Amino acid sequence: MGRIDYRTGRTVKMAALIQLVFLVFCTVAGAVEEGVTLFFFWGEGCPHCASAMPFMKELEKRHPDLEVRSLEVFNNEDNLELLKKMAEQHGTEARGIPMVFIGDRYFTGFSEGTAHDIETEVKRITEHPPGDGDAPSRTGGRLELPLVGPVDSSTLSLPVFTIVVAGLDSFNPCAFFVLLFLLSLLVHAHSRQRMLVIGGIFVIFSGLVYFVYMAAWLNLFLLLGELQFVTVIAGMVALIIALINIKDFFFFKKGVSLAIPERAKPRLFERMRNLVHTGSLPGMVAATVILALAANTYEVFCTAGFPMLYTRALTLERLPLSMFYLYLLLYNVVYIIPLACIVVLFVVSLGSRKLSEWQGRVLKLLSGVMMLGLALVLLVRPYLLNNAIASIGLLVICVSVTGLVALAAKRFGSDTAQPHDGV
């Protein structure tokens, strides 16, 4: 996305103001004649602008009532000042190009998702011209919701998508297995304080390790940019992981499996037993941190596709670098909530519980089905990942499919609820 060098002057501002009045007049006149005007601000040498050019031409061909006003800003100070004025009229700032204004909406940057949103807005305005009482209520990308008021739909979609994916990822059978086994050992110490300290440290460092792991994916995708083949590769890898997880439900521990390796379990168990018998607080904290680092090295393989899918979808958004990391933080806060709940339940009840094979298989199925859905969307319609309704709908469908398959397998299958010694 091109950056804008602001150069202002009284003459330029006056010319831009006259031009703005003229364009607004033309827009109103066009609306009366049931036409739609789209203002496309671009700059010479801007790669994203060059990508948007063919789309704008095709868009105008597909919609006879649409007029695209193409305005270059790097070599035309009047157009640059006009861009700033129009951005101010829409309650925003002109921070980069390409920038598109249509009706009461604006779009910055260009991608497949942006193109879809622009065409959707063109269709909305042509089908519901200004003054049409049946037109959906929108103001500058905001939705008027009862009892809530104005909500910016563009800022709602990504948080919802983040919570949905992180929520599914948080039901990690490998993480559950390690934490439940550790807490079961701590029950014998009959110390709620010790259990809370060790369990809490383990959960926090599990989240930190996962954050670093996701940050690595994020920086890799930021380095590679918006190349289509990168998205395709990420989607295909996630598709393979999803199919392996689904396979584990039907053919558990047969063939390739994404789980904690059997050869690694004795070492993990030994670390846990040593931790339970550690006397000093500093030694206990250090041992817990080491255990969390070791355990999470294996845990990431259980649901490896979710962080990869999410970070790739995230890098397709045009956000400041700090926002990328804030979304990773939100993701990891959601990720550790179920683990924290397990710790609290154990501390309160001093109970002991293990993850059954059936429960582990269902969690595998759920993660596999959801990952399959996300991978297909990323490959076919990536812009849907920015749609809050689509994200929630995908979650509902995947949970429903998982429930139906699990019920059918339990009813017609056999030997499905045996005790389980790990995943």
CSV table of C-alpha atoms in Angstrom, one decimal:
chain,number,residue,atom,x,y,z
A,1,MET,CA,0.0,0.0,0.0
A,2,GLY,CA,1.5,3.3,-1.1
A,3,ARG,CA,2.3,6.0,1.5
A,4,ILE,CA,1.3,9.6,0.9
A,5,ASP,CA,3.6,12.6,1.2
A,6,TYR,CA,1.4,15.5,2.4
A,7,ARG,CA,2.2,18.9,0.7
A,8,THR,CA,-0.3,21.6,1.3
A,9,GLY,CA,-0.9,25.1,0.1
A,10,ARG,CA,-3.7,27.7,0.1
A,11,THR,CA,-4.2,27.5,-3.7
A,12,VAL,CA,-4.1,23.7,-3.7
A,13,LYS,CA,-6.6,23.6,-0.9
A,14,MET,CA,-9.0,26.0,-2.6
A,15,ALA,CA,-8.8,24.1,-5.9
A,16,ALA,CA,-9.4,20.8,-4.1
A,17,LEU,CA,-12.4,22.3,-2.2
A,18,ILE,CA,-13.9,23.5,-5.5
A,19,GLN,CA,-13.3,20.1,-7.0
A,20,LEU,CA,-14.8,18.3,-4.0
A,21,VAL,CA,-17.9,20.4,-4.3
A,22,PHE,CA,-18.1,19.6,-8.0
A,23,LEU,CA,-17.7,15.9,-7.4
A,24,VAL,CA,-20.3,15.9,-4.6
A,25,PHE,CA,-22.6,17.7,-7.0
A,26,CYS,CA,-21.9,15.1,-9.7
A,27,THR,CA,-22.5,12.3,-7.3
A,28,VAL,CA,-25.9,13.7,-6.2
A,29,ALA,CA,-26.8,14.3,-9.8
A,30,GLY,CA,-25.7,10.7,-10.7
A,31,ALA,CA,-27.8,9.4,-7.8
A,32,VAL,CA,-30.9,11.1,-9.2
A,33,GLU,CA,-30.2,9.4,-12.5
A,34,GLU,CA,-29.8,6.1,-10.6
A,35,GLY,CA,-26.1,6.1,-11.3
A,36,VAL,CA,-23.3,5.3,-8.9
A,37,THR,CA,-19.9,7.1,-8.7
A,38,LEU,CA,-16.8,5.4,-7.3
A,39,PHE,CA,-13.7,7.5,-6.6
A,40,PHE,CA,-10.5,5.5,-7.0
A,41,PHE,CA,-7.4,7.3,-5.7
A,42,TRP,CA,-4.1,5.7,-6.8
A,43,GLY,CA,-0.4,6.6,-7.3
A,44,GLU,CA,2.0,6.0,-10.0
A,45,GLY,CA,4.5,3.2,-9.0
A,46,CYS,CA,2.3,1.9,-6.3
A,47,PRO,CA,2.1,-2.0,-6.7
A,48,HIS,CA,-1.2,-2.4,-4.9
A,49,CYS,CA,-2.7,0.4,-7.1
A,50,ALA,CA,-1.5,-1.4,-10.2
A,51,SER,CA,-3.2,-4.6,-9.0
A,52,ALA,CA,-6.4,-2.7,-8.4
A,53,MET,CA,-6.5,-1.1,-11.9
A,54,PRO,CA,-7.7,-4.1,-13.9
A,55,PHE,CA,-10.4,-4.8,-11.3
A,56,MET,CA,-11.7,-1.3,-11.5
A,57,LYS,CA,-12.0,-1.5,-15.3
A,58,GLU,CA,-13.8,-4.8,-15.1
A,59,LEU,CA,-16.0,-3.5,-12.3
A,60,GLU,CA,-17.1,-0.6,-14.5
A,61,LYS,CA,-17.8,-3.0,-17.4
A,62,ARG,CA,-19.9,-5.4,-15.2
A,63,HIS,CA,-22.0,-2.5,-13.8
A,64,PRO,CA,-23.4,-0.2,-16.5
A,65,ASP,CA,-24.7,2.2,-13.8
A,66,LEU,CA,-21.3,2.6,-12.2
A,67,GLU,CA,-18.8,5.4,-13.1
A,68,VAL,CA,-15.3,5.0,-11.8
A,69,ARG,CA,-13.4,8.3,-11.3
A,70,SER,CA,-9.7,7.5,-11.4
A,71,LEU,CA,-7.5,10.1,-9.6
A,72,GLU,CA,-3.7,9.9,-9.5
A,73,VAL,CA,-2.3,11.5,-6.3
A,74,PHE,CA,1.6,11.3,-6.5
A,75,ASN,CA,1.8,13.7,-9.4
A,76,ASN,CA,-1.3,15.8,-8.9
A,77,GLU,CA,-1.5,17.9,-5.8
A,78,ASP,CA,-5.2,18.8,-6.4
A,79,ASN,CA,-6.1,15.1,-6.4
A,80,LEU,CA,-4.0,14.6,-3.2
A,81,GLU,CA,-5.8,17.4,-1.4
A,82,LEU,CA,-9.1,16.0,-2.6
A,83,LEU,CA,-8.3,12.6,-1.2
A,84,LYS,CA,-7.6,14.2,2.2
A,85,LYS,CA,-10.8,16.1,2.1
A,86,MET,CA,-12.9,13.1,1.1
A,87,ALA,CA,-11.3,11.0,3.8
A,88,GLU,CA,-12.1,13.7,6.3
A,89,GLN,CA,-15.7,13.7,5.0
A,90,HIS,CA,-15.9,10.0,5.7
A,91,GLY,CA,-14.5,10.4,9.3
A,92,THR,CA,-11.0,8.9,8.6
A,93,GLU,CA,-7.5,9.9,7.4
A,94,ALA,CA,-5.8,9.3,4.1
A,95,ARG,CA,-2.9,7.2,5.3
A,96,GLY,CA,-2.3,5.2,2.2
A,97,ILE,CA,-3.4,4.2,-1.3
A,98,PRO,CA,-5.2,2.8,-3.2
A,99,MET,CA,-8.2,4.3,-1.5
A,100,VAL,CA,-11.8,3.9,-2.7
A,101,PHE,CA,-14.9,5.9,-1.8
A,102,ILE,CA,-18.3,4.8,-2.8
A,103,GLY,CA,-21.5,6.1,-1.2
A,104,ASP,CA,-20.9,6.4,2.5
A,105,ARG,CA,-18.1,3.8,2.6
A,106,TYR,CA,-14.4,3.8,2.0
A,107,PHE,CA,-11.8,1.1,1.4
A,108,THR,CA,-8.0,1.3,1.9
A,109,GLY,CA,-5.6,-1.0,0.2
A,110,PHE,CA,-6.4,-3.8,-2.2
A,111,SER,CA,-6.7,-7.6,-1.9
A,112,GLU,CA,-9.1,-10.3,-3.0
A,113,GLY,CA,-11.2,-9.6,0.1
A,114,THR,CA,-11.2,-5.8,-0.6
A,115,ALA,CA,-12.3,-6.4,-4.2
A,116,HIS,CA,-15.2,-8.6,-3.0
A,117,ASP,CA,-16.3,-6.0,-0.4
A,118,ILE,CA,-16.1,-3.2,-3.0
A,119,GLU,CA,-18.3,-5.1,-5.5
A,120,THR,CA,-20.7,-6.0,-2.7
A,121,GLU,CA,-21.1,-2.3,-1.9
A,122,VAL,CA,-21.6,-1.5,-5.6
A,123,LYS,CA,-24.4,-4.0,-5.8
A,124,ARG,CA,-25.9,-2.8,-2.6
A,125,ILE,CA,-26.1,0.8,-3.8
A,126,THR,CA,-27.3,0.0,-7.3
A,127,GLU,CA,-30.0,-2.2,-5.9
A,128,HIS,CA,-30.9,0.3,-3.2
A,129,PRO,CA,-30.3,3.8,-4.6
A,130,PRO,CA,-30.1,6.8,-2.2
A,131,GLY,CA,-33.6,7.6,-0.9
A,132,ASP,CA,-34.8,3.9,-1.1
A,133,GLY,CA,-36.5,3.2,2.2
A,134,ASP,CA,-35.6,-0.5,2.0
A,135,ALA,CA,-31.9,0.1,1.8
A,136,PRO,CA,-29.9,-1.4,4.7
A,137,SER,CA,-28.8,1.1,7.3
A,138,ARG,CA,-25.1,1.7,7.0
A,139,THR,CA,-22.8,4.7,7.8
A,140,GLY,CA,-19.1,4.6,6.9
A,141,GLY,CA,-18.8,0.9,7.4
A,142,ARG,CA,-20.9,0.9,10.6
A,143,LEU,CA,-23.9,-1.2,11.5
A,144,GLU,CA,-26.7,0.2,13.7
A,145,LEU,CA,-27.5,-2.6,16.1
A,146,PRO,CA,-30.5,-2.5,18.5
A,147,LEU,CA,-29.5,-1.8,22.2
A,148,VAL,CA,-25.9,-1.6,21.1
A,149,GLY,CA,-25.7,1.3,18.8
A,150,PRO,CA,-23.2,1.8,16.0
A,151,VAL,CA,-20.7,-1.0,15.5
A,152,ASP,CA,-17.8,-1.0,13.0
A,153,SER,CA,-18.3,-4.2,11.1
A,154,SER,CA,-14.8,-4.1,9.7
A,155,THR,CA,-13.3,-4.2,13.2
A,156,LEU,CA,-15.8,-6.8,14.5
A,157,SER,CA,-15.0,-9.6,12.0
A,158,LEU,CA,-11.3,-10.3,12.9
A,159,PRO,CA,-11.8,-10.4,16.7
A,160,VAL,CA,-14.7,-12.9,16.2
A,161,PHE,CA,-12.6,-15.0,13.8
A,162,THR,CA,-9.7,-14.9,16.4
A,163,ILE,CA,-11.9,-16.0,19.3
A,164,VAL,CA,-13.5,-18.8,17.2
A,165,VAL,CA,-10.2,-20.3,16.0
A,166,ALA,CA,-8.5,-19.9,19.3
A,167,GLY,CA,-11.4,-21.4,21.1
A,168,LEU,CA,-11.3,-24.5,18.9
A,169,ASP,CA,-7.5,-24.7,19.2
A,170,SER,CA,-7.7,-24.5,23.0
A,171,PHE,CA,-9.3,-27.9,23.1
A,172,ASN,CA,-5.9,-29.5,22.5
A,173,PRO,CA,-5.9,-33.1,23.5
A,174,CYS,CA,-2.1,-33.2,24.0
A,175,ALA,CA,-2.2,-30.1,26.3
A,176,PHE,CA,-5.1,-31.6,28.3
A,177,PHE,CA,-3.3,-34.9,28.7
A,178,VAL,CA,-0.1,-33.4,30.1
A,179,LEU,CA,-1.9,-31.0,32.4
A,180,LEU,CA,-4.4,-33.6,33.7
A,181,PHE,CA,-1.6,-36.1,34.4
A,182,LEU,CA,0.5,-33.4,36.2
A,183,LEU,CA,-2.4,-32.3,38.4
A,184,SER,CA,-3.4,-35.9,39.1
A,185,LEU,CA,0.1,-36.4,40.6
A,186,LEU,CA,-0.2,-33.2,42.6
A,187,VAL,CA,-3.4,-34.3,44.1
A,188,HIS,CA,-1.5,-36.7,46.3
A,189,ALA,CA,0.4,-33.8,47.9
A,190,HIS,CA,-2.9,-32.5,49.3
A,191,SER,CA,-1.7,-28.9,48.8
A,192,ARG,CA,-4.0,-26.5,47.0
A,193,GLN,CA,-1.4,-23.8,47.1
A,194,ARG,CA,1.2,-26.0,45.5
A,195,MET,CA,-1.3,-27.2,42.9
A,196,LEU,CA,-2.3,-23.7,42.0
A,197,VAL,CA,1.3,-22.4,41.7
A,198,ILE,CA,2.5,-25.3,39.6
A,199,GLY,CA,-0.7,-25.5,37.5
A,200,GLY,CA,-0.7,-21.7,37.0
A,201,ILE,CA,2.9,-21.4,36.0
A,202,PHE,CA,2.5,-24.4,33.6
A,203,VAL,CA,-0.6,-22.7,31.9
A,204,ILE,CA,1.1,-19.3,31.6
A,205,PHE,CA,4.3,-20.6,30.1
A,206,SER,CA,2.2,-22.9,27.8
A,207,GLY,CA,0.6,-19.7,26.5
A,208,LEU,CA,4.0,-17.9,26.1
A,209,VAL,CA,5.5,-20.8,24.2
A,210,TYR,CA,2.5,-20.9,21.9
A,211,PHE,CA,2.7,-17.1,21.4
A,212,VAL,CA,6.4,-17.4,20.3
A,213,TYR,CA,5.5,-20.3,18.0
A,214,MET,CA,2.7,-18.3,16.4
A,215,ALA,CA,4.9,-15.2,16.2
A,216,ALA,CA,7.4,-17.3,14.1
A,217,TRP,CA,4.6,-18.2,11.7
A,218,LEU,CA,3.5,-14.6,11.6
A,219,ASN,CA,6.9,-13.2,10.7
A,220,LEU,CA,7.4,-15.9,8.1
A,221,PHE,CA,4.2,-14.9,6.3
A,222,LEU,CA,4.9,-11.2,6.7
A,223,LEU,CA,8.3,-11.8,5.0
A,224,LEU,CA,6.7,-13.8,2.2
A,225,GLY,CA,3.9,-11.2,1.7
A,226,GLU,CA,0.6,-11.7,0.0
A,227,LEU,CA,1.8,-14.1,-2.7
A,228,GLN,CA,-1.0,-16.4,-3.7
A,229,PHE,CA,1.0,-19.6,-3.8
A,230,VAL,CA,2.0,-19.1,-0.1
A,231,THR,CA,-1.7,-19.0,0.9
A,232,VAL,CA,-2.3,-22.1,-1.3
A,233,ILE,CA,0.6,-24.0,0.4
A,234,ALA,CA,-0.6,-23.0,3.9
A,235,GLY,CA,-4.1,-24.2,3.0
A,236,MET,CA,-2.9,-27.5,1.6
A,237,VAL,CA,-0.7,-28.2,4.6
A,238,ALA,CA,-3.6,-27.5,7.0
A,239,LEU,CA,-5.8,-29.7,4.8
A,240,ILE,CA,-3.4,-32.6,5.3
A,241,ILE,CA,-3.2,-32.0,9.1
A,242,ALA,CA,-7.0,-31.9,9.3
A,243,LEU,CA,-7.3,-35.2,7.4
A,244,ILE,CA,-4.8,-36.9,9.8
A,245,ASN,CA,-6.7,-35.7,12.8
A,246,ILE,CA,-10.0,-36.9,11.4
A,247,LYS,CA,-8.3,-40.3,10.6
A,248,ASP,CA,-7.2,-40.5,14.3
A,249,PHE,CA,-10.9,-40.6,15.3
A,250,PHE,CA,-11.6,-43.6,13.2
A,251,PHE,CA,-8.2,-45.3,13.2
A,252,PHE,CA,-6.6,-44.3,16.5
A,253,LYS,CA,-2.8,-44.8,16.7
A,254,LYS,CA,-2.8,-46.4,13.3
A,255,GLY,CA,-0.5,-45.0,10.6
A,256,VAL,CA,0.7,-41.3,10.7
A,257,SER,CA,-0.6,-39.5,13.8
A,258,LEU,CA,-0.1,-36.0,15.2
A,259,ALA,CA,0.3,-36.8,18.9
A,260,ILE,CA,2.9,-36.9,21.7
A,261,PRO,CA,5.4,-39.6,20.6
A,262,GLU,CA,5.4,-42.7,22.8
A,263,ARG,CA,9.2,-42.5,23.2
A,264,ALA,CA,8.8,-39.0,24.6
A,265,LYS,CA,6.2,-39.9,27.3
A,266,PRO,CA,8.5,-41.6,29.8
A,267,ARG,CA,10.8,-38.5,29.9
A,268,LEU,CA,7.8,-36.2,30.4
A,269,PHE,CA,6.4,-38.5,33.2
A,270,GLU,CA,9.8,-38.5,34.9
A,271,ARG,CA,9.9,-34.7,34.8
A,272,MET,CA,6.4,-34.5,36.3
A,273,ARG,CA,7.3,-36.9,39.2
A,274,ASN,CA,10.5,-35.0,39.9
A,275,LEU,CA,8.5,-31.8,40.0
A,276,VAL,CA,6.0,-33.1,42.5
A,277,HIS,CA,8.8,-34.0,44.9
A,278,THR,CA,10.7,-30.7,44.5
A,279,GLY,CA,10.9,-29.0,47.9
A,280,SER,CA,12.0,-25.4,47.4
A,281,LEU,CA,9.7,-22.8,45.7
A,282,PRO,CA,12.4,-21.5,43.3
A,283,GLY,CA,13.3,-25.1,42.3
A,284,MET,CA,9.6,-25.9,41.8
A,285,VAL,CA,9.1,-22.8,39.6
A,286,ALA,CA,12.2,-23.6,37.5
A,287,ALA,CA,11.1,-27.3,37.1
A,288,THR,CA,7.6,-26.2,36.0
A,289,VAL,CA,9.0,-23.8,33.4
A,290,ILE,CA,11.2,-26.5,32.0
A,291,LEU,CA,8.4,-29.0,31.9
A,292,ALA,CA,6.1,-26.5,30.2
A,293,LEU,CA,8.7,-25.8,27.5
A,294,ALA,CA,9.3,-29.5,27.0
A,295,ALA,CA,5.7,-30.5,26.9
A,296,ASN,CA,4.6,-27.7,24.5
A,297,THR,CA,7.3,-28.7,22.1
A,298,TYR,CA,5.2,-31.8,21.5
A,299,GLU,CA,1.8,-30.2,22.0
A,300,VAL,CA,2.1,-27.9,19.0
A,301,PHE,CA,2.0,-30.9,16.7
A,302,CYS,CA,-1.5,-31.9,17.9
A,303,THR,CA,-3.2,-28.9,16.4
A,304,ALA,CA,-0.4,-27.4,14.4
A,305,GLY,CA,-2.7,-26.4,11.5
A,306,PHE,CA,-4.6,-23.8,13.5
A,307,PRO,CA,-1.7,-21.4,14.3
A,308,MET,CA,-0.6,-21.7,10.6
A,309,LEU,CA,-4.0,-21.0,9.2
A,310,TYR,CA,-4.8,-18.2,11.6
A,311,THR,CA,-1.5,-16.3,11.1
A,312,ARG,CA,-1.7,-16.6,7.3
A,313,ALA,CA,-5.3,-15.2,7.4
A,314,LEU,CA,-4.1,-12.5,9.7
A,315,THR,CA,-1.2,-11.4,7.4
A,316,LEU,CA,-3.7,-10.9,4.6
A,317,GLU,CA,-5.1,-8.0,6.6
A,318,ARG,CA,-3.5,-4.6,6.3
A,319,LEU,CA,-2.8,-3.8,10.0
A,320,PRO,CA,0.0,-2.1,11.9
A,321,LEU,CA,2.7,-4.5,13.2
A,322,SER,CA,1.5,-3.8,16.8
A,323,MET,CA,-2.0,-4.9,15.9
A,324,PHE,CA,-0.8,-8.2,14.6
A,325,TYR,CA,0.8,-9.0,18.0
A,326,LEU,CA,-2.2,-7.8,19.9
A,327,TYR,CA,-4.3,-10.3,17.9
A,328,LEU,CA,-1.8,-13.0,18.7
A,329,LEU,CA,-2.1,-12.0,22.4
A,330,LEU,CA,-5.9,-12.2,22.2
A,331,TYR,CA,-5.6,-15.7,20.5
A,332,ASN,CA,-3.3,-17.0,23.3
A,333,VAL,CA,-5.4,-15.6,26.1
A,334,VAL,CA,-8.4,-17.5,24.7
A,335,TYR,CA,-6.2,-20.6,24.1
A,336,ILE,CA,-5.2,-20.9,27.8
A,337,ILE,CA,-8.7,-20.3,29.3
A,338,PRO,CA,-9.7,-24.0,29.2
A,339,LEU,CA,-6.4,-25.0,30.7
A,340,ALA,CA,-6.8,-22.4,33.5
A,341,CYS,CA,-10.3,-23.7,34.2
A,342,ILE,CA,-9.0,-27.2,34.6
A,343,VAL,CA,-6.4,-26.0,37.1
A,344,VAL,CA,-9.1,-24.1,39.1
A,345,LEU,CA,-11.4,-27.2,39.1
A,346,PHE,CA,-8.6,-29.4,40.4
A,347,VAL,CA,-7.6,-26.9,43.1
A,348,VAL,CA,-11.2,-26.6,44.3
A,349,SER,CA,-12.1,-30.3,44.3
A,350,LEU,CA,-8.6,-31.9,44.8
A,351,GLY,CA,-9.9,-34.4,42.3
A,352,SER,CA,-8.1,-36.7,40.0
A,353,ARG,CA,-9.1,-37.3,36.4
A,354,LYS,CA,-7.5,-38.6,33.2
A,355,LEU,CA,-8.4,-38.0,29.6
A,356,SER,CA,-10.2,-41.1,28.2
A,357,GLU,CA,-9.4,-42.4,24.8
A,358,TRP,CA,-12.9,-41.6,23.6
A,359,GLN,CA,-12.6,-37.9,24.7
A,360,GLY,CA,-9.2,-37.6,23.1
A,361,ARG,CA,-10.6,-39.0,19.8
A,362,VAL,CA,-13.5,-36.6,19.8
A,363,LEU,CA,-11.2,-33.7,20.4
A,364,LYS,CA,-9.1,-34.9,17.5
A,365,LEU,CA,-12.2,-35.1,15.3
A,366,LEU,CA,-13.4,-31.6,16.3
A,367,SER,CA,-10.0,-30.0,15.5
A,368,GLY,CA,-9.8,-32.0,12.3
A,369,VAL,CA,-13.3,-31.0,11.0
A,370,MET,CA,-12.8,-27.3,12.0
A,371,MET,CA,-9.3,-27.2,10.4
A,372,LEU,CA,-10.7,-28.9,7.3
A,373,GLY,CA,-13.4,-26.2,7.0
A,374,LEU,CA,-10.9,-23.3,7.6
A,375,ALA,CA,-8.4,-24.8,5.1
A,376,LEU,CA,-11.1,-25.0,2.4
A,377,VAL,CA,-12.2,-21.5,3.0
A,378,LEU,CA,-8.6,-20.2,2.9
A,379,LEU,CA,-8.1,-21.9,-0.4
A,380,VAL,CA,-11.4,-21.1,-2.1
A,381,ARG,CA,-12.9,-18.0,-0.5
A,382,PRO,CA,-10.3,-16.4,1.9
A,383,TYR,CA,-12.3,-13.2,2.3
A,384,LEU,CA,-15.0,-15.1,4.2
A,385,LEU,CA,-12.5,-15.4,7.1
A,386,ASN,CA,-13.1,-11.7,7.7
A,387,ASN,CA,-16.9,-12.2,8.0
A,388,ALA,CA,-18.0,-12.6,11.6
A,389,ILE,CA,-21.2,-14.4,10.6
A,390,ALA,CA,-19.3,-16.8,8.4
A,391,SER,CA,-16.8,-17.5,11.2
A,392,ILE,CA,-19.6,-18.3,13.7
A,393,GLY,CA,-21.5,-20.3,11.1
A,394,LEU,CA,-18.5,-22.4,10.3
A,395,LEU,CA,-18.0,-23.1,14.1
A,396,VAL,CA,-21.6,-24.2,14.5
A,397,ILE,CA,-21.5,-26.4,11.4
A,398,CYS,CA,-18.2,-28.1,12.5
A,399,VAL,CA,-19.4,-28.7,16.1
A,400,SER,CA,-22.7,-30.1,14.8
A,401,VAL,CA,-20.9,-32.4,12.3
A,402,THR,CA,-18.5,-33.6,15.0
A,403,GLY,CA,-21.4,-34.3,17.4
A,404,LEU,CA,-23.3,-36.2,14.8
A,405,VAL,CA,-20.3,-38.3,13.8
A,406,ALA,CA,-19.3,-39.0,17.4
A,407,LEU,CA,-22.9,-40.0,18.4
A,408,ALA,CA,-23.1,-42.3,15.3
A,409,ALA,CA,-19.7,-43.9,16.0
A,410,LYS,CA,-20.5,-44.5,19.7
A,411,ARG,CA,-23.9,-46.0,18.9
A,412,PHE,CA,-22.8,-48.2,16.0
A,413,GLY,CA,-19.1,-48.6,16.8
A,414,SER,CA,-17.4,-50.8,19.4
A,415,ASP,CA,-14.7,-50.5,22.0
A,416,THR,CA,-14.8,-46.7,21.9
A,417,ALA,CA,-14.8,-45.6,25.5
A,418,GLN,CA,-11.8,-47.4,26.9
A,419,PRO,CA,-9.5,-45.7,29.4
A,420,HIS,CA,-6.8,-43.7,27.7
A,421,ASP,CA,-3.1,-43.3,28.7
A,422,GLY,CA,-2.4,-40.3,26.5
A,423,VAL,CA,-2.6,-38.9,23.0
